[in-house]
Amino acid sequence: MSSPKGAKAAASKSPVSKSPASKSPASKAKAAPRAAAKPAPAAKKAAARKAPSRAKAGDGDPTPAQKAAFLKALAGGVKPNSAALRKLEEKKGGAFAPSPPAPQRKVEVLRRIPAPAPRLETPETKDALRIAALIESGLARGELDKVQPHAQQALAAALCRLYAANHEMGERYPILTAQGAPVTATDVMVMCGALLKAVDLQVFELGMWQSWSSG
Amino acid sequence: MDLIADRGRRVTVEELNTTKLLAHAAKQVKDRKFDDVLIVDTDAHHYENENFAEILPYMENEVLKQLALSSRAKGGRGNVMPSGFGYQDMGGRVTRYPLRASEKTDDKRQRDAQLGDRWMNAMGVDYSCLFPTGMLNVGLHPQKEMEFELCWAYARWVTEKALPDTNGRMYTMLCLPFSDPEGSLRMVETFGDRKGVGGFMITSVREKMSVSDNAYMKVYRAIEERGLAIAFHSGPNWGSNTFQSCNRFLSAHALGFSWFNILHCTNWVVNGMGERFPKLPVLWIEAGLAWIPFLMQRLDHEYMLRPSECPVLKKKPSDYMRDMFYTSQPMEIQDMEALETTFRMINAETQLLYASDYPHWDFDLPSTIWDLPFLTDKARHNILGGTAHKLFKLPPRNEAQKQNLVKYGNYVGG
Amino acid sequence: MAEQFVGKASEFKDGERQIIRIGEDEIGVFRHAGAFYAYSNFCLHQGGPACEGLTIARVIEPLREDKTSMGLHFHESDMNFVCPWHGYEYDMKTGEHVADRRIKLRKYDVVQKGDEVYVLA
């Protein structure tokens, strides 16, 4: 069974960011801050292979040799210094536009695309997260009876109703996240089976309901 | 408004305004002086399902009409149009899909006409051939009567309601109910002379279709006699047996478009349709270009070994293929030398027609043709609009365009 | 190169973007996970507004030792931004196309002086 946790472990082979979002302390330690202007290794390698002169990359724009090599690779056979190349340069203007003059120029804000509404940490959310953490830590210690069945029933019922009500209102979000505790397929089948049984539903009825409501 | 990205994370994007979305295309139009070039987009789309409330009442058979209308009523559970699997919008990465409903238009003209103006103006396109989207799957409908009814209703709506609202900027090639040869002929006879009809189109997404069956000869002849064109419009069908082993949409999409045109083009060529209807212009739409050199080589090779199987042919299959027309999108600009070879093999200067496919996710701007390093000016002008001007009799929209048509030998009046 | 004033960091929230024009250049300035990034807003494919579309985590398909696939997952931290025209997907930290790292948007340095954010352009 592929768990999101496994995915994380394999993914840590690739350069991991130094962003605060990165949760693993190990990957944090490994992350080397990369100078912004330094060309990517792949690009550098390609330039060294293709460029007529082994020009060293500067801090800002690519060197003319790098530009030519890049365009050649991109276009697969367009000859350097040809009219064809100039046309392509013109088209790819974003990357290869001539260096802008130094003096201060007018900065015009075309669009400001705001950050999405933040995730609200309401008091109720905090309480719910605290209870979830409590249950998780008990599970980790193998303490299965600390949260008694009647409390589990109350939690399951409330969560079921809350999720369904949001869903009905068009607020669709996954019930489990990749970052959460690893829930296995078996866990899901056991829980879903119990929920269906609790309301006297057969699996085929679930299937029928889903096919009717898919619209 | 917010779109949902990874793990339910919300990302704010602006509501859709086609003019704003395509502002960079408008800059290309200015930089390249496209106003002076007649540009005909031979394959553009709308989402006709948004207009079903207007379209379905044009169905003729009262029982089928009642079935179709009731399926759309609140609480209805029917499905009139075959639909396919897929993720055209790439999970919302191509934002004009999820944002489509957020774009504002007024009530004065058909919404599709207003949206059409916005993107045509932004891209420098003078005329567009309007095709439906969902109806490209109509050939998968198991009921030939329903296929006919849907094609008929759409043809009436598009020629009577939609096109008249576009100030002559849009034309169409009407979808034929190909499972029904008699119905197809009736369509040609009824709509062939209507304004804005440049020809007829066969949706090539069909699992079983014999383009060379004797039953269709009268249909082709009727189209040819009217000086109209016939087109095969391709598409993907992830649900077909052929693509059941594709586990990514990319695979089913990349292969599907090429495959369905390869299939029907092969049957068309091998059965000598080019010999039977030499004056009928045939267009192959939305399959890109890379499949054509493949098929030319493949068919020529087999033809030289097995000519006894196609005695109607008087020249090689590739020669017949060079007599036909191809729309450019989605043009595979990956290996420039391979592309140049493809252009040579298909006689692009006279046989290739620019197409955008807008608003679909892999649309091409006119600059994809204009900026090709190996084209002559004449080829540029021909492909972008000169050839389509001759095929569809679309008049130039200003004097500079006319002069360019004259200069490159394309002007046929208007 | 000159420092062009973009705005105040305190007013530039995480996850926010600004599209600015300096002369002929259009630049997308992102604030992502605390850091600022600035790239040309002209997509290297067909010239679309590369910085104005969806931002979305990189999709990965980890393989196990025995080469079996673990399926598709979103990367824990690597973020991309996607040109809304056709889906060209760029790495937020480098501006490289995720499928071909040689294809790279022009990157502009961003400097912060106190609360003021500047782009070098």
Short mmCIF file of N, CA and C in Angstrom, two decimals, chain A residues 3-136:
data_model
loop_
_atom_site.label_atom_id
_atom_site.label_comp_id
_atom_site.label_asym_id
_atom_site.label_seq_id
_atom_site.Cartn_x
_atom_site.Cartn_y
_atom_site.Cartn_z
N SER A 3 1.67 4.70 0.93
CA SER A 3 1.20 5.72 1.88
C SER A 3 1.83 7.05 1.55
N PRO A 4 1.17 8.12 1.88
CA PRO A 4 1.74 9.45 1.66
C PRO A 4 3.09 9.60 2.36
N LYS A 5 3.24 8.87 3.47
CA LYS A 5 4.49 8.97 4.21
C LYS A 5 5.65 8.47 3.36
N GLY A 6 5.40 7.34 2.66
CA GLY A 6 6.41 6.78 1.79
C GLY A 6 6.76 7.75 0.68
N ALA A 7 5.76 8.42 0.21
CA ALA A 7 5.98 9.39 -0.87
C ALA A 7 6.92 10.48 -0.41
N LYS A 8 6.72 10.91 0.82
CA LYS A 8 7.57 11.97 1.36
C LYS A 8 9.02 11.52 1.42
N ALA A 9 9.19 10.27 1.89
CA ALA A 9 10.56 9.78 2.06
C ALA A 9 11.28 9.74 0.73
N ALA A 10 10.60 9.25 -0.31
CA ALA A 10 11.24 9.16 -1.62
C ALA A 10 11.48 10.54 -2.18
N ALA A 11 10.56 11.44 -1.92
CA ALA A 11 10.68 12.77 -2.50
C ALA A 11 11.84 13.54 -1.91
N SER A 12 12.29 13.15 -0.73
CA SER A 12 13.33 13.96 -0.10
C SER A 12 14.66 13.84 -0.84
N LYS A 13 14.73 12.95 -1.84
CA LYS A 13 15.95 12.88 -2.66
C LYS A 13 16.13 14.15 -3.49
N SER A 14 15.03 14.72 -3.92
CA SER A 14 15.13 15.93 -4.72
C SER A 14 15.41 17.10 -3.80
N PRO A 15 15.97 18.19 -4.37
CA PRO A 15 16.31 19.33 -3.52
C PRO A 15 15.09 19.80 -2.73
N VAL A 16 15.26 19.82 -1.46
CA VAL A 16 14.14 20.22 -0.61
C VAL A 16 14.30 21.69 -0.26
N SER A 17 13.21 22.36 -0.22
CA SER A 17 13.28 23.80 -0.03
C SER A 17 13.69 24.14 1.39
N LYS A 18 14.09 25.39 1.56
CA LYS A 18 14.37 25.87 2.91
C LYS A 18 13.15 26.58 3.46
N SER A 19 12.02 26.34 2.83
CA SER A 19 10.83 27.08 3.25
C SER A 19 10.33 26.56 4.58
N PRO A 20 9.66 27.42 5.32
CA PRO A 20 9.13 27.02 6.61
C PRO A 20 8.09 25.92 6.47
N ALA A 21 7.54 25.76 5.28
CA ALA A 21 6.53 24.73 5.08
C ALA A 21 7.11 23.33 5.21
N SER A 22 8.43 23.25 4.96
CA SER A 22 9.09 21.96 5.04
C SER A 22 9.12 21.50 6.49
N LYS A 23 8.55 20.32 6.75
CA LYS A 23 8.35 19.93 8.14
C LYS A 23 9.48 19.08 8.70
N SER A 24 10.11 18.30 7.83
CA SER A 24 11.10 17.35 8.33
C SER A 24 12.39 18.07 8.71
N PRO A 25 12.87 17.89 9.95
CA PRO A 25 14.11 18.55 10.34
C PRO A 25 15.28 18.03 9.53
N ALA A 26 15.24 16.75 9.16
CA ALA A 26 16.35 16.18 8.40
C ALA A 26 16.49 16.87 7.05
N SER A 27 15.37 17.02 6.37
CA SER A 27 15.46 17.63 5.05
C SER A 27 15.79 19.10 5.17
N LYS A 28 15.40 19.69 6.28
CA LYS A 28 15.73 21.09 6.49
C LYS A 28 17.25 21.26 6.55
N ALA A 29 17.88 20.33 7.30
CA ALA A 29 19.32 20.42 7.47
C ALA A 29 20.03 20.21 6.15
N LYS A 30 19.47 19.35 5.30
CA LYS A 30 20.12 19.03 4.02
C LYS A 30 20.01 20.17 3.02
N ALA A 31 18.96 20.94 3.18
CA ALA A 31 18.67 21.95 2.16
C ALA A 31 19.77 23.00 2.11
N ALA A 32 20.37 23.13 0.94
CA ALA A 32 21.42 24.14 0.78
C ALA A 32 20.82 25.36 0.10
N PRO A 33 20.92 26.51 0.73
CA PRO A 33 20.38 27.70 0.07
C PRO A 33 21.12 27.92 -1.23
N ARG A 34 20.39 28.09 -2.30
CA ARG A 34 21.03 28.20 -3.62
C ARG A 34 20.97 29.65 -4.06
N ALA A 35 22.10 30.13 -4.50
CA ALA A 35 22.12 31.52 -4.97
C ALA A 35 21.12 31.68 -6.10
N ALA A 36 20.34 32.71 -6.00
CA ALA A 36 19.24 32.88 -6.94
C ALA A 36 19.70 32.98 -8.38
N ALA A 37 20.83 33.65 -8.57
CA ALA A 37 21.24 33.94 -9.95
C ALA A 37 22.07 32.82 -10.56
N LYS A 38 22.45 31.86 -9.74
CA LYS A 38 23.30 30.79 -10.28
C LYS A 38 22.50 29.92 -11.25
N PRO A 39 23.07 29.65 -12.42
CA PRO A 39 22.28 28.83 -13.36
C PRO A 39 22.10 27.42 -12.80
N ALA A 40 20.99 26.80 -13.18
CA ALA A 40 20.72 25.44 -12.75
C ALA A 40 21.77 24.52 -13.34
N PRO A 41 22.13 23.45 -12.63
CA PRO A 41 23.18 22.56 -13.14
C PRO A 41 22.88 22.04 -14.54
N ALA A 42 21.62 21.69 -14.78
CA ALA A 42 21.27 21.14 -16.10
C ALA A 42 21.52 22.15 -17.20
N ALA A 43 21.13 23.37 -16.93
CA ALA A 43 21.29 24.43 -17.93
C ALA A 43 22.77 24.67 -18.20
N LYS A 44 23.54 24.65 -17.11
CA LYS A 44 24.96 24.92 -17.22
C LYS A 44 25.64 23.83 -18.06
N LYS A 45 25.25 22.61 -17.76
CA LYS A 45 25.81 21.47 -18.48
C LYS A 45 25.49 21.56 -19.97
N ALA A 46 24.25 21.88 -20.23
CA ALA A 46 23.82 21.99 -21.63
C ALA A 46 24.61 23.07 -22.34
N ALA A 47 24.82 24.18 -21.63
CA ALA A 47 25.53 25.29 -22.24
C ALA A 47 26.97 24.89 -22.54
N ALA A 48 27.58 24.19 -21.57
CA ALA A 48 28.97 23.79 -21.75
C ALA A 48 29.12 22.83 -22.92
N ARG A 49 28.11 22.01 -23.12
CA ARG A 49 28.17 21.03 -24.19
C ARG A 49 27.99 21.67 -25.55
N LYS A 50 27.09 22.62 -25.60
CA LYS A 50 26.68 23.17 -26.89
C LYS A 50 27.44 24.45 -27.27
N ALA A 51 27.79 25.25 -26.27
CA ALA A 51 28.31 26.58 -26.60
C ALA A 51 29.67 26.48 -27.27
N PRO A 52 29.89 27.35 -28.27
CA PRO A 52 31.18 27.34 -28.94
C PRO A 52 32.32 27.72 -27.97
N SER A 53 32.10 28.65 -27.09
CA SER A 53 33.12 29.00 -26.11
C SER A 53 32.58 28.69 -24.72
N ARG A 54 33.47 28.30 -23.86
CA ARG A 54 33.02 27.92 -22.53
C ARG A 54 32.92 29.16 -21.65
N ALA A 55 32.03 30.01 -22.02
CA ALA A 55 31.86 31.25 -21.27
C ALA A 55 31.29 30.95 -19.90
N LYS A 56 31.82 31.63 -18.91
CA LYS A 56 31.32 31.43 -17.54
C LYS A 56 30.04 32.24 -17.36
N ALA A 57 29.13 31.62 -16.68
CA ALA A 57 27.85 32.31 -16.47
C ALA A 57 28.03 33.49 -15.53
N GLY A 58 27.43 34.57 -15.90
CA GLY A 58 27.50 35.76 -15.06
C GLY A 58 26.45 35.69 -13.97
N ASP A 59 26.28 36.79 -13.31
CA ASP A 59 25.32 36.80 -12.20
C ASP A 59 23.89 36.96 -12.68
N GLY A 60 23.71 37.73 -13.75
CA GLY A 60 22.35 38.04 -14.17
C GLY A 60 21.91 37.26 -15.39
N ASP A 61 21.99 37.91 -16.55
CA ASP A 61 21.52 37.28 -17.78
C ASP A 61 22.49 36.18 -18.22
N PRO A 62 21.97 35.25 -19.04
CA PRO A 62 22.89 34.27 -19.62
C PRO A 62 23.83 34.96 -20.60
N THR A 63 25.02 34.36 -20.81
CA THR A 63 25.95 34.94 -21.78
C THR A 63 25.40 34.69 -23.18
N PRO A 64 25.90 35.44 -24.17
CA PRO A 64 25.43 35.21 -25.54
C PRO A 64 25.61 33.77 -25.98
N ALA A 65 26.72 33.17 -25.57
CA ALA A 65 26.97 31.77 -25.96
C ALA A 65 25.91 30.85 -25.37
N GLN A 66 25.56 31.12 -24.13
CA GLN A 66 24.52 30.29 -23.49
C GLN A 66 23.18 30.46 -24.17
N LYS A 67 22.90 31.72 -24.52
CA LYS A 67 21.63 31.99 -25.21
C LYS A 67 21.56 31.19 -26.51
N ALA A 68 22.67 31.25 -27.25
CA ALA A 68 22.69 30.57 -28.55
C ALA A 68 22.52 29.07 -28.36
N ALA A 69 23.23 28.52 -27.34
CA ALA A 69 23.16 27.08 -27.11
C ALA A 69 21.76 26.67 -26.70
N PHE A 70 21.20 27.49 -25.87
CA PHE A 70 19.85 27.18 -25.37
C PHE A 70 18.84 27.17 -26.51
N LEU A 71 18.94 28.21 -27.33
CA LEU A 71 17.99 28.31 -28.44
C LEU A 71 18.18 27.17 -29.42
N LYS A 72 19.43 26.80 -29.60
CA LYS A 72 19.72 25.72 -30.53
C LYS A 72 19.08 24.43 -30.02
N ALA A 73 19.28 24.21 -28.72
CA ALA A 73 18.69 23.00 -28.13
C ALA A 73 17.18 23.04 -28.24
N LEU A 74 16.64 24.22 -27.97
CA LEU A 74 15.19 24.37 -27.96
C LEU A 74 14.61 24.15 -29.35
N ALA A 75 15.24 24.73 -30.31
CA ALA A 75 14.67 24.70 -31.65
C ALA A 75 15.12 23.48 -32.43
N GLY A 76 16.10 22.77 -31.90
CA GLY A 76 16.55 21.54 -32.55
C GLY A 76 17.02 21.76 -33.97
N GLY A 77 18.06 22.53 -34.14
CA GLY A 77 18.65 22.62 -35.47
C GLY A 77 18.65 24.00 -36.08
N VAL A 78 18.15 25.01 -35.37
CA VAL A 78 18.23 26.36 -35.93
C VAL A 78 19.67 26.86 -35.77
N LYS A 79 20.25 27.32 -36.86
CA LYS A 79 21.66 27.70 -36.84
C LYS A 79 21.88 29.03 -36.08
N PRO A 80 22.98 29.09 -35.32
CA PRO A 80 23.28 30.34 -34.60
C PRO A 80 23.49 31.49 -35.59
N ASN A 81 23.19 32.67 -35.13
CA ASN A 81 23.36 33.91 -35.91
C ASN A 81 22.55 33.96 -37.19
N SER A 82 21.55 33.11 -37.33
CA SER A 82 20.72 33.13 -38.53
C SER A 82 19.49 33.99 -38.28
N ALA A 83 18.81 34.29 -39.38
CA ALA A 83 17.57 35.05 -39.25
C ALA A 83 16.57 34.26 -38.43
N ALA A 84 16.62 32.93 -38.61
CA ALA A 84 15.69 32.07 -37.86
C ALA A 84 15.88 32.25 -36.37
N LEU A 85 17.14 32.29 -35.97
CA LEU A 85 17.44 32.42 -34.55
C LEU A 85 16.94 33.76 -34.03
N ARG A 86 17.15 34.80 -34.83
CA ARG A 86 16.71 36.13 -34.39
C ARG A 86 15.20 36.15 -34.20
N LYS A 87 14.52 35.46 -35.08
CA LYS A 87 13.06 35.41 -34.97
C LYS A 87 12.65 34.72 -33.67
N LEU A 88 13.36 33.63 -33.40
CA LEU A 88 13.03 32.89 -32.18
C LEU A 88 13.34 33.74 -30.95
N GLU A 89 14.49 34.43 -31.00
CA GLU A 89 14.86 35.28 -29.87
C GLU A 89 13.78 36.31 -29.62
N GLU A 90 13.28 36.84 -30.74
CA GLU A 90 12.24 37.86 -30.63
C GLU A 90 11.00 37.25 -29.95
N LYS A 91 10.69 36.01 -30.37
CA LYS A 91 9.50 35.36 -29.83
C LYS A 91 9.67 35.02 -28.37
N LYS A 92 10.84 34.54 -28.03
CA LYS A 92 11.08 34.16 -26.64
C LYS A 92 11.53 35.38 -25.85
N GLY A 93 11.09 36.53 -26.27
CA GLY A 93 11.56 37.80 -25.73
C GLY A 93 11.66 37.85 -24.23
N GLY A 94 10.77 37.14 -23.53
CA GLY A 94 10.79 37.18 -22.08
C GLY A 94 12.15 36.82 -21.54
N ALA A 95 12.72 35.77 -22.11
CA ALA A 95 13.98 35.30 -21.56
C ALA A 95 15.18 36.02 -22.16
N PHE A 96 15.05 36.48 -23.36
CA PHE A 96 16.25 36.97 -24.04
C PHE A 96 16.13 38.40 -24.51
N ALA A 97 15.23 39.10 -23.93
CA ALA A 97 15.11 40.51 -24.29
C ALA A 97 16.43 41.19 -23.94
N PRO A 98 16.79 42.21 -24.73
CA PRO A 98 18.05 42.88 -24.42
C PRO A 98 18.03 43.46 -23.01
N SER A 99 19.23 43.52 -22.39
CA SER A 99 19.29 44.03 -21.02
C SER A 99 18.69 45.42 -20.96
N PRO A 100 17.83 45.65 -19.99
CA PRO A 100 17.19 46.96 -19.91
C PRO A 100 18.18 48.02 -19.43
N PRO A 101 17.97 49.25 -19.86
CA PRO A 101 18.86 50.31 -19.40
C PRO A 101 18.76 50.49 -17.89
N ALA A 102 19.86 50.98 -17.30
CA ALA A 102 19.95 51.03 -15.85
C ALA A 102 19.04 52.04 -15.14
N PRO A 103 18.82 53.23 -15.72
CA PRO A 103 18.15 54.26 -14.92
C PRO A 103 16.79 53.84 -14.40
N GLN A 104 16.39 54.53 -13.35
CA GLN A 104 15.09 54.27 -12.73
C GLN A 104 13.98 54.46 -13.74
N ARG A 105 13.07 53.51 -13.80
CA ARG A 105 11.93 53.64 -14.70
C ARG A 105 10.65 53.52 -13.91
N LYS A 106 9.59 53.88 -14.56
CA LYS A 106 8.31 53.88 -13.87
C LYS A 106 7.84 52.43 -13.66
N VAL A 107 7.50 52.13 -12.43
CA VAL A 107 6.95 50.82 -12.13
C VAL A 107 5.44 50.93 -12.04
N GLU A 108 4.79 50.17 -12.90
CA GLU A 108 3.33 50.24 -12.94
C GLU A 108 2.78 48.90 -12.45
N VAL A 109 1.93 48.95 -11.47
CA VAL A 109 1.34 47.70 -10.99
C VAL A 109 0.14 47.37 -11.85
N LEU A 110 0.27 46.29 -12.64
CA LEU A 110 -0.82 45.91 -13.54
C LEU A 110 -1.92 45.18 -12.79
N ARG A 111 -1.50 44.28 -11.96
CA ARG A 111 -2.47 43.47 -11.24
C ARG A 111 -1.91 43.12 -9.89
N ARG A 112 -2.79 43.07 -8.94
CA ARG A 112 -2.40 42.59 -7.63
C ARG A 112 -3.31 41.41 -7.35
N ILE A 113 -2.74 40.25 -7.33
CA ILE A 113 -3.54 39.04 -7.12
C ILE A 113 -3.36 38.65 -5.67
N PRO A 114 -4.39 38.85 -4.86
CA PRO A 114 -4.21 38.69 -3.42
C PRO A 114 -4.00 37.24 -3.02
N ALA A 115 -3.46 37.08 -1.84
CA ALA A 115 -3.35 35.74 -1.28
C ALA A 115 -4.76 35.24 -0.98
N PRO A 116 -4.95 33.94 -1.04
CA PRO A 116 -6.29 33.42 -0.72
C PRO A 116 -6.62 33.69 0.74
N ALA A 117 -7.88 33.65 1.03
CA ALA A 117 -8.31 33.86 2.41
C ALA A 117 -7.56 32.88 3.31
N PRO A 118 -7.00 33.37 4.38
CA PRO A 118 -6.17 32.49 5.22
C PRO A 118 -7.01 31.39 5.87
N ARG A 119 -6.33 30.32 6.24
CA ARG A 119 -7.00 29.25 6.95
C ARG A 119 -7.29 29.77 8.35
N LEU A 120 -8.51 29.81 8.71
CA LEU A 120 -8.87 30.42 9.99
C LEU A 120 -8.63 29.43 11.13
N GLU A 121 -7.96 29.93 12.14
CA GLU A 121 -7.75 29.10 13.33
C GLU A 121 -8.74 29.54 14.40
N THR A 122 -9.98 29.13 14.23
CA THR A 122 -11.00 29.51 15.20
C THR A 122 -10.78 28.74 16.50
N PRO A 123 -11.35 29.21 17.59
CA PRO A 123 -11.22 28.47 18.85
C PRO A 123 -11.73 27.04 18.71
N GLU A 124 -12.82 26.85 17.95
CA GLU A 124 -13.38 25.51 17.78
C GLU A 124 -12.39 24.61 17.02
N THR A 125 -11.75 25.22 16.00
CA THR A 125 -10.74 24.47 15.24
C THR A 125 -9.61 24.03 16.15
N LYS A 126 -9.17 24.96 16.97
CA LYS A 126 -8.05 24.63 17.88
C LYS A 126 -8.44 23.49 18.82
N ASP A 127 -9.66 23.57 19.35
CA ASP A 127 -10.12 22.51 20.25
C ASP A 127 -10.16 21.17 19.54
N ALA A 128 -10.71 21.18 18.31
CA ALA A 128 -10.84 19.93 17.55
C ALA A 128 -9.47 19.34 17.26
N LEU A 129 -8.52 20.22 16.87
CA LEU A 129 -7.17 19.74 16.57
C LEU A 129 -6.51 19.17 17.83
N ARG A 130 -6.80 19.80 18.97
CA ARG A 130 -6.23 19.33 20.23
C ARG A 130 -6.74 17.91 20.53
N ILE A 131 -8.03 17.70 20.31
CA ILE A 131 -8.61 16.37 20.57
C ILE A 131 -8.01 15.34 19.61
N ALA A 132 -7.86 15.73 18.34
CA ALA A 132 -7.26 14.82 17.35
C ALA A 132 -5.85 14.44 17.77
N ALA A 133 -5.08 15.44 18.21
CA ALA A 133 -3.69 15.17 18.63
C ALA A 133 -3.67 14.24 19.84
N LEU A 134 -4.62 14.46 20.74
CA LEU A 134 -4.72 13.64 21.93
C LEU A 134 -4.95 12.17 21.57
N ILE A 135 -5.87 11.96 20.63
CA ILE A 135 -6.19 10.60 20.20
C ILE A 135 -4.98 9.97 19.53
N GLU A 136 -4.33 10.75 18.63
CA GLU A 136 -3.15 10.24 17.92
C GLU A 136 -2.05 9.83 18.89
#
